[in-house]
PDB file of C-alpha atoms and ligand atoms in Angstrom:
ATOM      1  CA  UNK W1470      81.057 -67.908   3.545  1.00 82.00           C
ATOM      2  CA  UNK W1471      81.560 -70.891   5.814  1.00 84.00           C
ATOM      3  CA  UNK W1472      79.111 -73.814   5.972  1.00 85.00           C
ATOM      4  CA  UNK W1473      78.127 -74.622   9.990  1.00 90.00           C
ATOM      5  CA  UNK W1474      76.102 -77.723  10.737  1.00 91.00           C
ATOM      6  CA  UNK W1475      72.948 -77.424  12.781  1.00 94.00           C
ATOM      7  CA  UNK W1476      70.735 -80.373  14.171  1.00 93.00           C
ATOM      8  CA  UNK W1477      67.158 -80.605  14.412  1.00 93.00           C
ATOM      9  CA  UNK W1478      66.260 -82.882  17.508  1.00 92.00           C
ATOM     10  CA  UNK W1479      63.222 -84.188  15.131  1.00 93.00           C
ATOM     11  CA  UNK W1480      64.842 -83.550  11.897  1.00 91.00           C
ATOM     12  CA  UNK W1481      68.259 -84.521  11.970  1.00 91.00           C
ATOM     13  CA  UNK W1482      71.214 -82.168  10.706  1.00 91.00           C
ATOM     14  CA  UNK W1483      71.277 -79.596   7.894  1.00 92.00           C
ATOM     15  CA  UNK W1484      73.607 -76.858   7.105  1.00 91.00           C
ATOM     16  CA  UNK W1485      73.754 -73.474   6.751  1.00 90.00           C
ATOM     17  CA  UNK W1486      76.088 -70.910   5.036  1.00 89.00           C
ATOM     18  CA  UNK W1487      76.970 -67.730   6.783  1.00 88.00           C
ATOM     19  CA  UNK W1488      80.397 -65.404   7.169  1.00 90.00           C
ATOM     20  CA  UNK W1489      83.170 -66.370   8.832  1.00 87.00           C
ATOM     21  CA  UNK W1490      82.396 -65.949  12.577  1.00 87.00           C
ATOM     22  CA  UNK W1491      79.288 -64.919  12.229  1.00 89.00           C
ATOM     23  CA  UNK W1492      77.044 -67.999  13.042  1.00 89.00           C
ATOM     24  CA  UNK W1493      74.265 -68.147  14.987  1.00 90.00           C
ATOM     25  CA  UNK W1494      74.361 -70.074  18.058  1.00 93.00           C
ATOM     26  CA  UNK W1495      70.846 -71.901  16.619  1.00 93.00           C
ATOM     27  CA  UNK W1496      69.113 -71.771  13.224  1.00 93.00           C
ATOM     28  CA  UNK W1497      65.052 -72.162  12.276  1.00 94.00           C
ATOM     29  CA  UNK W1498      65.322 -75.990  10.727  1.00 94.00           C
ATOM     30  CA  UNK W1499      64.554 -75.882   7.066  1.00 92.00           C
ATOM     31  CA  UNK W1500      62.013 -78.824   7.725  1.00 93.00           C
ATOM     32  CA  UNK W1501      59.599 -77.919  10.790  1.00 94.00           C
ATOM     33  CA  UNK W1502      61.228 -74.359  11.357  1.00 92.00           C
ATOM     34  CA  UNK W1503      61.959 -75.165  14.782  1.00 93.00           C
ATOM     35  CA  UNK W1504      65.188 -73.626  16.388  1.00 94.00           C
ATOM     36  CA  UNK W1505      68.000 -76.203  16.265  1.00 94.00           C
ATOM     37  CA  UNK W1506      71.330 -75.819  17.856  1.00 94.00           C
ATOM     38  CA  UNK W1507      74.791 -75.436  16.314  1.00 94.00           C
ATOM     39  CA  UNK W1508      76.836 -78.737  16.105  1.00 92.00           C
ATOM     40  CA  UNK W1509      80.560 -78.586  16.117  1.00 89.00           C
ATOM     41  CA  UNK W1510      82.362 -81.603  14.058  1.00 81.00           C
ATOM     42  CA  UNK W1511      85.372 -82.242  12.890  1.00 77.00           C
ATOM     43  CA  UNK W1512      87.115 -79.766  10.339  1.00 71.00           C
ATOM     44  CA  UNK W1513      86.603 -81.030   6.501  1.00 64.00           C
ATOM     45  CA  UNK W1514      89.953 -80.959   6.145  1.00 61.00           C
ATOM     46  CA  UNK W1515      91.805 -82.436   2.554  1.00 54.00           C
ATOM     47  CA  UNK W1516      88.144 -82.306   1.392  1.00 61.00           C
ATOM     48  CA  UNK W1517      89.312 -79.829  -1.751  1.00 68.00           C
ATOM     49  CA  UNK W1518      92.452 -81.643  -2.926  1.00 76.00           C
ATOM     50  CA  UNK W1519      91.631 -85.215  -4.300  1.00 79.00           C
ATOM     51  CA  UNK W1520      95.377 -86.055  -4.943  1.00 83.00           C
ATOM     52  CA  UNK W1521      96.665 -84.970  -0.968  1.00 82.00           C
ATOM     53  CA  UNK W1522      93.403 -87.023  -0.209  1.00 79.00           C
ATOM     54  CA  UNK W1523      94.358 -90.359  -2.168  1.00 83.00           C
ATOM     55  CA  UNK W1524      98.197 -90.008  -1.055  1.00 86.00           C
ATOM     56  CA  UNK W1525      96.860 -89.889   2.378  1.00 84.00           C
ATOM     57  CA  UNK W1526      94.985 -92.594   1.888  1.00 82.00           C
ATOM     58  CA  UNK W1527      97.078 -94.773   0.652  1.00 83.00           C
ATOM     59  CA  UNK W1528      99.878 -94.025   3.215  1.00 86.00           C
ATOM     60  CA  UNK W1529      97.325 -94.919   5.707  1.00 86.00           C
ATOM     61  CA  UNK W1530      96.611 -97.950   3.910  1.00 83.00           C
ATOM     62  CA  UNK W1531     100.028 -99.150   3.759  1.00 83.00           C
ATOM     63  CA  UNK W1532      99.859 -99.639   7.594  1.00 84.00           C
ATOM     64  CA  UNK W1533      97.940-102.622   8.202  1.00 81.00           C
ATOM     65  CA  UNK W1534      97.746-103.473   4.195  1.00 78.00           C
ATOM     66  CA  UNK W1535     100.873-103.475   2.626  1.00 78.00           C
ATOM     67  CA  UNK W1536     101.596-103.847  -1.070  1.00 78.00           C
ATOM     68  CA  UNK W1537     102.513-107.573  -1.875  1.00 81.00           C
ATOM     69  CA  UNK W1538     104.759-108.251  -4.808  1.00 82.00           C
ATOM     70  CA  UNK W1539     105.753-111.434  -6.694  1.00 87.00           C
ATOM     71  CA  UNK W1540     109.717-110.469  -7.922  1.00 86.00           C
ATOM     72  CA  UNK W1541     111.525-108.002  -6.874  1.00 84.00           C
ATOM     73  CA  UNK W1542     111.508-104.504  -8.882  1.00 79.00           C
ATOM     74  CA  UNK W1543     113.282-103.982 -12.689  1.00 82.00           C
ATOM     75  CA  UNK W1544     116.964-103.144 -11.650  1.00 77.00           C
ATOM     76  CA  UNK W1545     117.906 -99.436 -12.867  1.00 75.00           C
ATOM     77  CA  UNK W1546     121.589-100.276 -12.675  1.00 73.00           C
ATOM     78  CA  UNK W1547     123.494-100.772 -15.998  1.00 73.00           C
ATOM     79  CA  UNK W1548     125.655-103.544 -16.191  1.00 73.00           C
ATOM     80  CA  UNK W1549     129.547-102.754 -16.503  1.00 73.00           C
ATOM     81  CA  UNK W1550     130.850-100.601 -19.376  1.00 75.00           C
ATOM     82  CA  UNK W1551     132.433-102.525 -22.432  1.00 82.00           C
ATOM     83  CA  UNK W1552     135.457-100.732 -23.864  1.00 84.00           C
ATOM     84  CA  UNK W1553     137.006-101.577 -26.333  1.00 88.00           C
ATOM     85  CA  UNK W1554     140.614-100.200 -26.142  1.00 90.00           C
ATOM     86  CA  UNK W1555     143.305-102.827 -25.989  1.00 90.00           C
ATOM     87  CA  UNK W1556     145.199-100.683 -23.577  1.00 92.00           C
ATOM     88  CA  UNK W1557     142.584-101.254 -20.471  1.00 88.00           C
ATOM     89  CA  UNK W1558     143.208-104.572 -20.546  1.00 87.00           C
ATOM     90  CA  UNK W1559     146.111-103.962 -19.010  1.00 91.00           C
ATOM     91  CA  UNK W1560     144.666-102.319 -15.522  1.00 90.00           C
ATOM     92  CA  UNK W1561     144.081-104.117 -12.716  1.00 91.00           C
ATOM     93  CA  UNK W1562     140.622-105.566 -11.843  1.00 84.00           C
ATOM     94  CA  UNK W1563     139.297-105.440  -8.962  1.00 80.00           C
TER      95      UNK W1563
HETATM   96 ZN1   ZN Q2584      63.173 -79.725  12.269  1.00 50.54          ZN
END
């Protein structure tokens, strides 16, 4: 079942559940049971998955809006082993 979106010139839009491909071109309005016409809009897509929809929107957001920070991020790096051998104080350092 697919949901199709009718308008009612008086009533305004409603929809109406029917098989895929299946829809009639106009549909009694639920309100004054008038025939009103099919209405074709734009798919619903990303309507199902809330996570696609918030990455989505935040890329989007990142556009025009980006993300202001105060100091720059922890550092992941680890500072330069310690050994403890006498012997490597004999190599070279850079
Ligand atoms: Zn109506």
């Amino acid at each position: 079942m697919v949901t199709y979106a009718y308008r009612c010139p008086q009533d305004g839009a409603f929809d109406l559940r029917a098989p895929m491909g299946q829809a009639p071109q106009s549909a009694a309005c639920p309100t004054c049971e008038d025939e009103a016409p099919r209405v074709f809009l734009a798919p619903r897509l990303g309507s199902g998955r809330a996570d696609l929809v918030r990455a989505i929107d935040r890329t989007k957001a990142s556009a025009d809006r980006p993300e202001v920070v105060s100091r720059l991020p922890a550092s992941r790096r680890r500072g330069t082993p310690v050994t403890s051998n006498p012997l490597h104080r004999k190599l070279p350092r850079p």
